[in-house]
Short mmCIF file of C-alpha atoms in Angstrom, two decimals:
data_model
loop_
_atom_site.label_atom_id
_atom_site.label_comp_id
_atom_site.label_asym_id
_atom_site.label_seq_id
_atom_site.Cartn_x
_atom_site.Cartn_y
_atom_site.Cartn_z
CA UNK A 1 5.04 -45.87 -0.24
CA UNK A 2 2.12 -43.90 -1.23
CA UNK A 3 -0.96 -45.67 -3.10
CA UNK A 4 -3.12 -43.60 -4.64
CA UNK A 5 -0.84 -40.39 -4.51
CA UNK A 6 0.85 -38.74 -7.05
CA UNK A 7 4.21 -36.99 -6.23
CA UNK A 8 4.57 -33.84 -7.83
CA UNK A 9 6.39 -30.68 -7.47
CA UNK A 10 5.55 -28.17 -5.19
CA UNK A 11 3.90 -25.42 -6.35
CA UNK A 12 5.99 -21.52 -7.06
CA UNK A 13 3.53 -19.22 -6.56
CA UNK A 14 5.10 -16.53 -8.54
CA UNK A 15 3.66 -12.96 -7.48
CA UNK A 16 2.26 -12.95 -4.26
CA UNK A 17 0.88 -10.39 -1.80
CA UNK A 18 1.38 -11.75 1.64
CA UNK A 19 -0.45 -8.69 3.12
CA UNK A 20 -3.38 -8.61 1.07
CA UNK A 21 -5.52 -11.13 3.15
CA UNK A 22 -5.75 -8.42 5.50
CA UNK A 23 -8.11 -6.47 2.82
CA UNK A 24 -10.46 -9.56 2.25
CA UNK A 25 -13.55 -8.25 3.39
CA UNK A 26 -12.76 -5.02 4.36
CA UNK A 27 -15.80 -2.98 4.49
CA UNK A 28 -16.19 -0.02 1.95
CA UNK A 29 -18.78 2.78 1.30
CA UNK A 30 -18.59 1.45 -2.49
CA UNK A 31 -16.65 -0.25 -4.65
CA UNK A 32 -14.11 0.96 -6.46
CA UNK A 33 -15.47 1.71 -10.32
CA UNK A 34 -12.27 0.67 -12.24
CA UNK A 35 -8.51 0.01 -12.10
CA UNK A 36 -7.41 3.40 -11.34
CA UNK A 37 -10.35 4.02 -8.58
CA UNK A 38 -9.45 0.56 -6.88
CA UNK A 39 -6.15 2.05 -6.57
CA UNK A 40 -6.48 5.90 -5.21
CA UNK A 41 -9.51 5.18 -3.21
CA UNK A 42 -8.80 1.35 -1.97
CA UNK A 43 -5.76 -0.38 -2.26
CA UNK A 44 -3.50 2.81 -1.39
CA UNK A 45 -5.21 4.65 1.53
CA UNK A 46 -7.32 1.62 2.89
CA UNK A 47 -4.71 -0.61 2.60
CA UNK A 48 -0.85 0.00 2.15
CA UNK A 49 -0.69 3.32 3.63
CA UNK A 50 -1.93 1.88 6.81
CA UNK A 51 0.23 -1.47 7.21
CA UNK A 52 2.71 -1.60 9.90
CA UNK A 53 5.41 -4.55 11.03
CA UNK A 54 2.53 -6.63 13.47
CA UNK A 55 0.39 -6.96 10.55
CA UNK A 56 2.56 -7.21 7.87
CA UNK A 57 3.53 -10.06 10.19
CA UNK A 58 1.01 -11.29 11.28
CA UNK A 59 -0.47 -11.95 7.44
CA UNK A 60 2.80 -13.59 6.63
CA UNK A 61 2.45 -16.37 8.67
CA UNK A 62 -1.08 -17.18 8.26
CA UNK A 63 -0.76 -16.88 4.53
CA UNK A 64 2.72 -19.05 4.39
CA UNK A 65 0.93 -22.05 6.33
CA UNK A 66 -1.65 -21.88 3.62
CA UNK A 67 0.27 -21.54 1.10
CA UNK A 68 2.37 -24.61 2.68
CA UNK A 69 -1.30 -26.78 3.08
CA UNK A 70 -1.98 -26.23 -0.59
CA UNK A 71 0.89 -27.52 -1.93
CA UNK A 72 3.30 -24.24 -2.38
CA UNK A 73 6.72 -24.60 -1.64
CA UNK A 74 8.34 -21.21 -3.04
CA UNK A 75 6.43 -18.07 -2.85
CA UNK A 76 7.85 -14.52 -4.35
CA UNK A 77 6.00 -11.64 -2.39
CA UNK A 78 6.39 -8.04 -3.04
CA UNK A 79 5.45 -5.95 -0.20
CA UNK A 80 4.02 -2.08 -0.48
CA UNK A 81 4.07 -0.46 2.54
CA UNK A 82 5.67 3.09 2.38
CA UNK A 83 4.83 3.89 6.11
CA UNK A 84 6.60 0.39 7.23
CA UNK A 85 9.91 1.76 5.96
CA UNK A 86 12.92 0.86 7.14
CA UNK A 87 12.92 -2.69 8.35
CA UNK A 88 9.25 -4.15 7.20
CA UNK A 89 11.97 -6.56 4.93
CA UNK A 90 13.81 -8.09 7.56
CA UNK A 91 10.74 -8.50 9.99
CA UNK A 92 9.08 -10.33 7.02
CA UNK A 93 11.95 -12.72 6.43
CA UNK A 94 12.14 -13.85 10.04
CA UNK A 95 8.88 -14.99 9.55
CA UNK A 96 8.92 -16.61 6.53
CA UNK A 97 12.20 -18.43 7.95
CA UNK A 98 10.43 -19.64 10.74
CA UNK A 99 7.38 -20.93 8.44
CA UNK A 100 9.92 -22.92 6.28
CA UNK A 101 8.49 -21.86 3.24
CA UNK A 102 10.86 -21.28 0.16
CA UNK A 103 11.11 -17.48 -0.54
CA UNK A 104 11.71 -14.53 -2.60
CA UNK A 105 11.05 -11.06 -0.76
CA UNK A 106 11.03 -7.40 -2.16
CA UNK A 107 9.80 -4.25 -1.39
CA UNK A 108 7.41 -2.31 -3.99
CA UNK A 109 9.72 0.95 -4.48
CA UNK A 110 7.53 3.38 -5.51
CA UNK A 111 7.43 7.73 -4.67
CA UNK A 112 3.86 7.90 -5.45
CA UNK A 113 4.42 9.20 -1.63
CA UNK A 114 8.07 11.00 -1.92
CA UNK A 115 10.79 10.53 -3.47
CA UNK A 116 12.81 10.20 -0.31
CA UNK A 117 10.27 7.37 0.44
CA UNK A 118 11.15 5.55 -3.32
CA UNK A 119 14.83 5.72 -1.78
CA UNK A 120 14.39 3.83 1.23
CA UNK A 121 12.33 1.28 -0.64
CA UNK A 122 15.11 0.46 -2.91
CA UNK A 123 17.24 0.66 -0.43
CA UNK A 124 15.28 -1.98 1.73
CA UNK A 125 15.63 -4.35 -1.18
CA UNK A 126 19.06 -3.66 -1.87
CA UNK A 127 20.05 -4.22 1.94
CA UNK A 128 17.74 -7.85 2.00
CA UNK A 129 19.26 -8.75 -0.94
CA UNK A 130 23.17 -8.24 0.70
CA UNK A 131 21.97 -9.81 3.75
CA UNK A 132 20.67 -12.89 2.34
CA UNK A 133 23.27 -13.77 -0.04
CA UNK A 134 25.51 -16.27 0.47
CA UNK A 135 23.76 -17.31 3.84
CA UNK A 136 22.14 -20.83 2.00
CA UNK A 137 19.09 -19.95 3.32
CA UNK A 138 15.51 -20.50 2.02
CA UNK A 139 15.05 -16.71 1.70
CA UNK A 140 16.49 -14.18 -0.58
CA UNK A 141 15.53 -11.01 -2.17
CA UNK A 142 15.36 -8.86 -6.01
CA UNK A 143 15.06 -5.34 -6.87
CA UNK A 144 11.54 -4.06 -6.93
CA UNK A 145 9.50 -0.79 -7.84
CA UNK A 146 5.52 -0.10 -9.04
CA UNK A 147 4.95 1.50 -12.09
CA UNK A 148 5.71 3.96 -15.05
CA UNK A 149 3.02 6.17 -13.29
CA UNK A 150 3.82 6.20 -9.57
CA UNK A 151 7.93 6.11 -10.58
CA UNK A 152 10.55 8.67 -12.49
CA UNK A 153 12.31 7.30 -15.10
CA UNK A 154 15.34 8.21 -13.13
CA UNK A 155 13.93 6.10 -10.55
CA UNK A 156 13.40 3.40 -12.71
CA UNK A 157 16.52 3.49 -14.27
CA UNK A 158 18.36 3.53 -10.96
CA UNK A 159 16.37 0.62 -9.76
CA UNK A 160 17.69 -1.54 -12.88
CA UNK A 161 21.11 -0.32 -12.45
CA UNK A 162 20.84 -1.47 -8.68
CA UNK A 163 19.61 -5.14 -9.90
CA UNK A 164 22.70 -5.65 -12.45
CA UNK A 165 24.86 -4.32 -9.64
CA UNK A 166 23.33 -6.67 -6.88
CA UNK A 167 23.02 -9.85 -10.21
CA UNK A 168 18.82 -10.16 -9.25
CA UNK A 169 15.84 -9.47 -11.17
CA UNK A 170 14.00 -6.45 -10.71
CA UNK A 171 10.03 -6.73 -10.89
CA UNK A 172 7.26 -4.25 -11.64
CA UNK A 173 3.82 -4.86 -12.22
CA UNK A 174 2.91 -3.57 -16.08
CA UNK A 175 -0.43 -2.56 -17.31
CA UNK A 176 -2.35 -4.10 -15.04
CA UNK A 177 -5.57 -1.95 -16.70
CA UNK A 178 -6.11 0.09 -18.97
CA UNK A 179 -4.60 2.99 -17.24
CA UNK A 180 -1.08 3.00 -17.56
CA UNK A 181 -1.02 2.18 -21.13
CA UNK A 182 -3.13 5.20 -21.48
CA UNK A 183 -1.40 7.20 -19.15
CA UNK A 184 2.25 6.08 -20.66
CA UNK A 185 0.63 6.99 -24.10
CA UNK A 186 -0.18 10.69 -23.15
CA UNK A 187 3.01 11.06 -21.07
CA UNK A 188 5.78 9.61 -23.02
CA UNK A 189 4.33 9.10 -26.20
CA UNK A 190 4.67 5.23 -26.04
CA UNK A 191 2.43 2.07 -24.53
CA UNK A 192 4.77 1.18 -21.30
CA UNK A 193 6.98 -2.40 -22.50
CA UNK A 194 8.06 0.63 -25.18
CA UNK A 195 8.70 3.17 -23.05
CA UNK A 196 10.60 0.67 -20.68
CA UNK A 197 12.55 -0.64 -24.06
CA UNK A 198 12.93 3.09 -24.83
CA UNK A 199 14.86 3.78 -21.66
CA UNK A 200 17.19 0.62 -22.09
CA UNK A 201 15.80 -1.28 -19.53
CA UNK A 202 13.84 -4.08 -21.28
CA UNK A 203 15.45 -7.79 -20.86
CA UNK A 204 16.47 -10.58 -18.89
CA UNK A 205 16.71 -9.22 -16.15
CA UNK A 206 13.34 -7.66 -16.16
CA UNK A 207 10.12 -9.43 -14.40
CA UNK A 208 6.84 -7.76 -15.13
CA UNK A 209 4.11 -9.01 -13.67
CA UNK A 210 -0.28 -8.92 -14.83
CA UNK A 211 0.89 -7.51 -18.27
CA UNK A 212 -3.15 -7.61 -18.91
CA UNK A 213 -3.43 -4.52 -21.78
CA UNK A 214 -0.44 -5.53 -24.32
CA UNK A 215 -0.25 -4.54 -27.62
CA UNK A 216 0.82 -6.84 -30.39
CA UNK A 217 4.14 -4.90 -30.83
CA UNK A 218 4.69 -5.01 -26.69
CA UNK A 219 4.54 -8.73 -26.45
CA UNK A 220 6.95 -8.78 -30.23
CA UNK A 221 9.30 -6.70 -27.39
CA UNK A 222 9.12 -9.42 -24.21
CA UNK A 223 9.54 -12.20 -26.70
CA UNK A 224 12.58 -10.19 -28.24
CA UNK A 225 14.37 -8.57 -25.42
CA UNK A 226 13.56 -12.06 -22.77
CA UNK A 227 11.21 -10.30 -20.47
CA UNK A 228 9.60 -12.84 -17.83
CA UNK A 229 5.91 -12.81 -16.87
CA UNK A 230 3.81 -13.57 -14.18
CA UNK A 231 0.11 -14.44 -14.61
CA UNK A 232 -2.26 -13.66 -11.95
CA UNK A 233 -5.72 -14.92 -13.58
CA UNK A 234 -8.36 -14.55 -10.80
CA UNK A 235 -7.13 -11.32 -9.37
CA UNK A 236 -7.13 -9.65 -12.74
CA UNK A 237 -10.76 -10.43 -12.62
CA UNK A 238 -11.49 -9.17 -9.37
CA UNK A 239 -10.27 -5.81 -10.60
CA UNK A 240 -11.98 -6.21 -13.85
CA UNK A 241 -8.28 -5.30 -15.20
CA UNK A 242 -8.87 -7.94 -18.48
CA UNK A 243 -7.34 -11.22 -19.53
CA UNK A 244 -3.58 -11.31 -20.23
CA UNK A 245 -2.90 -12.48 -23.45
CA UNK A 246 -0.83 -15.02 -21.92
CA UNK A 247 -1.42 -18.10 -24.85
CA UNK A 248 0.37 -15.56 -27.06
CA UNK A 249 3.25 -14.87 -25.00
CA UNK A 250 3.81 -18.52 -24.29
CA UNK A 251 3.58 -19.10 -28.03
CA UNK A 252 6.40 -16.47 -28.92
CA UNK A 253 8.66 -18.17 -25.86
CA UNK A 254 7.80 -15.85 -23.37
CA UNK A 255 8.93 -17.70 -19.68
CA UNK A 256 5.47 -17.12 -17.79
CA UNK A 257 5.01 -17.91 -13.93
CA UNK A 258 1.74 -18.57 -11.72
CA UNK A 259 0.60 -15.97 -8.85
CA UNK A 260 -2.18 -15.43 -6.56
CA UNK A 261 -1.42 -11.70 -6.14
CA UNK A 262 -2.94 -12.29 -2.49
CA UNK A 263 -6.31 -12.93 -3.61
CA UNK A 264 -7.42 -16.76 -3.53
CA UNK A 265 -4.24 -18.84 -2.43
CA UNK A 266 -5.26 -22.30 -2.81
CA UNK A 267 -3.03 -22.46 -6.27
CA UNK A 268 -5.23 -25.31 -7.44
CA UNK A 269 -7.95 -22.69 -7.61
CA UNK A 270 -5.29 -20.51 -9.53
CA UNK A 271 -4.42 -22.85 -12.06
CA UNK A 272 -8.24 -23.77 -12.52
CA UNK A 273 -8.18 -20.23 -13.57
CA UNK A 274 -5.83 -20.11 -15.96
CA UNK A 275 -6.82 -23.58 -16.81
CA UNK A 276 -10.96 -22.24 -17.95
CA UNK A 277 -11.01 -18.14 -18.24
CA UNK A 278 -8.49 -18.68 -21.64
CA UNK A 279 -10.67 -20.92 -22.75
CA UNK A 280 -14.01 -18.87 -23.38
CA UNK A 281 -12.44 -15.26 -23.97
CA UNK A 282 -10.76 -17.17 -27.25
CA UNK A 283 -13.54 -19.93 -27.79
CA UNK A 284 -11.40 -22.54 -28.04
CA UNK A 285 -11.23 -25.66 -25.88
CA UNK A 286 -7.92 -26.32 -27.23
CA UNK A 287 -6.00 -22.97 -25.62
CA UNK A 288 -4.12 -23.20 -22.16
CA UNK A 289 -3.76 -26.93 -21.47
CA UNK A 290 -3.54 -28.60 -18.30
CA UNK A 291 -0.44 -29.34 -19.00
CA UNK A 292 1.02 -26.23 -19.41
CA UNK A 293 -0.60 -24.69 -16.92
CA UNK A 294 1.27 -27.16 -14.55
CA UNK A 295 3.87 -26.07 -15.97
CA UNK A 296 3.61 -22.55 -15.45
CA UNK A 297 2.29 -23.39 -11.57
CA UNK A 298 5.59 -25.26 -10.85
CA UNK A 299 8.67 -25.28 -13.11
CA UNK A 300 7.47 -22.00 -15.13
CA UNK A 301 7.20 -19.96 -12.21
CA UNK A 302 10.63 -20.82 -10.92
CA UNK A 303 11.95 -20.04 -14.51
CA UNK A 304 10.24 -16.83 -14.41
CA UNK A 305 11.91 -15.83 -10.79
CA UNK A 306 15.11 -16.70 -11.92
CA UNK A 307 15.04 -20.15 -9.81
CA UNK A 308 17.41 -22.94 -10.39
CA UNK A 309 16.71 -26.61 -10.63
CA UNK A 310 13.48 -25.96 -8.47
CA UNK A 311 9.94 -27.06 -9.94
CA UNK A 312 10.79 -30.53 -11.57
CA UNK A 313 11.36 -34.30 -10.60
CA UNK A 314 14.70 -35.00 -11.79
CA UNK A 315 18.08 -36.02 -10.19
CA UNK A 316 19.93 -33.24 -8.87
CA UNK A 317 16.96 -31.24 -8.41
CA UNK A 318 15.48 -29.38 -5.00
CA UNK A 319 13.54 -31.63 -3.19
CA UNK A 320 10.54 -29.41 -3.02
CA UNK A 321 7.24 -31.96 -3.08
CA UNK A 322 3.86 -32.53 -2.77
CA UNK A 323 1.79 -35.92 -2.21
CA UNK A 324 -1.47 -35.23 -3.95
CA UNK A 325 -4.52 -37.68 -3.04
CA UNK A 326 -5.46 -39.58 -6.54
CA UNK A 327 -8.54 -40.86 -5.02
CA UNK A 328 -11.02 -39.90 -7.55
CA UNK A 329 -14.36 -41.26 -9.56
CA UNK A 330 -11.88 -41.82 -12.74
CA UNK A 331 -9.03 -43.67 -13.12
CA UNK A 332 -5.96 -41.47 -13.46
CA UNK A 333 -4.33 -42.23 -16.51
CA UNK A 334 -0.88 -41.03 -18.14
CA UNK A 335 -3.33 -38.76 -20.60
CA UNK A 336 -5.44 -37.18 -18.49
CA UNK A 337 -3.70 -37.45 -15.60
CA UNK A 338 -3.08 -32.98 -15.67
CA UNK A 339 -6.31 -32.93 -16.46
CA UNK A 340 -7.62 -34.99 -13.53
CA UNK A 341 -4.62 -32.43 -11.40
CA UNK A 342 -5.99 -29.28 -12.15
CA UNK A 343 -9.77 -29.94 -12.30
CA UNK A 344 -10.35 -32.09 -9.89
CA UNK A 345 -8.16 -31.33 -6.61
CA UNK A 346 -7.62 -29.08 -4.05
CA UNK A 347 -6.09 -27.94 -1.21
CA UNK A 348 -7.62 -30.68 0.81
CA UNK A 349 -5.85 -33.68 -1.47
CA UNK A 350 -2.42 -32.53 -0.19
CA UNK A 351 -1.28 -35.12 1.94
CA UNK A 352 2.58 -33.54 2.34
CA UNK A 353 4.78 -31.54 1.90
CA UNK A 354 8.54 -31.22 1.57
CA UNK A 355 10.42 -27.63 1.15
CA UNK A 356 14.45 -28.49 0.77
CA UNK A 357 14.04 -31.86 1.82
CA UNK A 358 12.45 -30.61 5.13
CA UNK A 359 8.62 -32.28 6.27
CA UNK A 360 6.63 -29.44 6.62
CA UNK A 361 2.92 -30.97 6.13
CA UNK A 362 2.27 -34.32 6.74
CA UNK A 363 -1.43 -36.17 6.47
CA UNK A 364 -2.44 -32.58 5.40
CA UNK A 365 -1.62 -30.94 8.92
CA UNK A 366 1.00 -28.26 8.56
CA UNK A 367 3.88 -28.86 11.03
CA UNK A 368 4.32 -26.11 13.85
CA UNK A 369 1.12 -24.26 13.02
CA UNK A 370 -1.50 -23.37 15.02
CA UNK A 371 -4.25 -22.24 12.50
CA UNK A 372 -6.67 -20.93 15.39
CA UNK A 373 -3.91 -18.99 17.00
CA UNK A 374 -2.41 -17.92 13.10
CA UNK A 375 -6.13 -16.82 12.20
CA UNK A 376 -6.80 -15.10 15.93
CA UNK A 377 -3.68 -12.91 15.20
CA UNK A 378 -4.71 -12.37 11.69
CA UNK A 379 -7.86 -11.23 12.55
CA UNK A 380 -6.77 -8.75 15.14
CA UNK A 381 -4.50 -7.54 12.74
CA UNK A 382 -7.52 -6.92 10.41
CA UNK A 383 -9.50 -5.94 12.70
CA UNK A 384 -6.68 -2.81 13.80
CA UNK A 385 -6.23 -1.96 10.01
CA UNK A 386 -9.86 -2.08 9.10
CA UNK A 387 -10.44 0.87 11.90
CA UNK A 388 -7.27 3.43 11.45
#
């Protein structure tokens, strides 16, 4: 029995950064002036380049047991960390099994640094992958690399040919800003969702994530050739990237997923998001519904990760849940009741939380953590990256 909760699914936070709490704050001469800048003079030298196991670690539990307290029960997190190579994978995972959180793990391939280092990162995801198949474990793994600008076509190629060998998905985040269109335009002659359709590699099997700076004929070639999205609304903002034109990819049947791209994890916040900022870029009260942005927060994002039977009450399903607190100034009613979901709560309304059947939060507390000695670790973690 529980009056005045809702039961819902959990939540599949669908493009995560488990790492990237470690950057919140981090101090900084400026700030970056663009897309590109955050990039070469931020995210890569300040951040990734720097990351070793302890902190990669140490952020993985602190962010799971939030994750976990705000409803999430499946998480997919692609890791960048060129100088954590070999082994960051499997450190990762025996956290993540120890958190009891549902999860998808990869390693952002990429020889922006080498191209030896590009080799062990596929080869990090391809041995994860291997090692977690067949075990019936919470954790598993797909094939991941950046970019058309940090990766060969060779590369790329090779990383797709690795996913149909290992049967997985294989991610990349796609025009995130306005520089690799721009950059795929003066290098290959084509915006990148061509260039990746050029080179054979566009379908199914293909998850590209932000896919901010689309042109009309790119999203005619996700629609056509089944490419899945992931929709990460508040991060593209912090980035000033742009808004994904993600109420016209759902319209032409694109699957799209919900992710916090390690920026704000409470996913309530990230579906409040996606929820208003659709809203006033098209004027129109009517665009991005609560409803389907519930969607897209639980059964969409498993759809778009390749998940089955996970993100939806029905028979037969996984029994990954959340108890939701209903006790608000309006009654909840079958019509508004997404509404009253995605406006009106927070992390603080979860009252628990099964993954698989298992308790892991119950009267909001998440079981087995310690969030002063999760945040003391955290911190030192920061604390070590902040002064390399």
């Amino acid at each position: 029995e529980a009056p005045g909760q809702v039961l819902a699914p959990g939540f599949v936070n669908a493009h995560a950064h488990l790492y990237g709490v470690l950057a919140h704050g981090l101090p900084l001469d400026k700030a970056p002036s663009g897309f590109w800048p955050f990039l070469e003079d931020f995210w890569w030298p300040l951040v990734e380049d720097r990351l070793d196991h302890e902190m990669i670690c140490a952020a993985t539990d602190y962010v799971c047991a939030e994750m976990l307290r705000s409803g999430v029960t499946t998480v997919y997190d692609c890791l960048e960390a060129p100088h954590s190579l070999p082994g960051c994978l499997p450190a990762q995972a025996e956290v993540v099994r120890a958190r009891g959180i549902r999860a998808i793990l990869s390693f952002e391939a990429t020889e922006r640094v080498s191209r030896e280092n590009g080799q062990l990162g596929l080869r990090e995801n391809a041995d994860l992958i291997r090692s977690t198949r067949g075990s019936g474990g919470l954790v598993t793994g797909l094939m991941c690399f950046h970019t058309t600008f940090s990766c060969s076509a060779e590369f790329i190629r090779q990383a797709h040919e690795l996913g149909r060998e290992l049967d997985v998905l294989v991610h990349m985040h796609c025009s995130e800003g306005v520089h690799e269109p721009e950059y795929a335009l003066a290098q290959f002659g084509a915006r990148p969702l061509e260039y990746y359709d050029s080179l054979g590699v566009a379908g199914p099997r293909m998850l590209a994530s932000q896919c901010v700076q689309l042109s009309e004929n790119e999203i005619r070639i996700m629609a056509e050739r089944g490419v899945r999205m992931t929709h990460m609304p508040l991060s593209n903002g912090e980035v000033g990237a742009g808004i994904a034109p993600v109420p016209e990819l759902a319209a032409t049947g694109v699957t799209v997923g919900l992710g916090s791209d390690g920026y704000v994890n409470d996913f309530f916040e990230v579906m409040r998001g996606a929820f208003l900022i659709h809203k006033a870029y098209r004027q129109d009260p009517r665009v991005m519904p609560a409803g389907q942005v519930f969607h897209m927060a639980t059964e969409g994002g498993a759809r778009a990760l390749g998940l089955v039977k996970i993100g939806r009450l029905a028979p037969g399903w996984q029994a990954d849940l959340q108890l939701i607190d209903l006790d608000l100034p309006t009654p909840p009613e079958p019509h508004n009741l997404y509404d009253q979901l995605v406006l009106w709560r927070s992390h603080v309304h979860v009252r628990a939380v099964w993954v698989a059947g298992a308790l892991r939060v119950r009267d909001g507390v998440v079981l087995g953590a310690d969030f002063g000695a999760l945040r003391a670790r955290t911190q030192e973690a920061a604390k070590r990256l902040w002064s390399l």
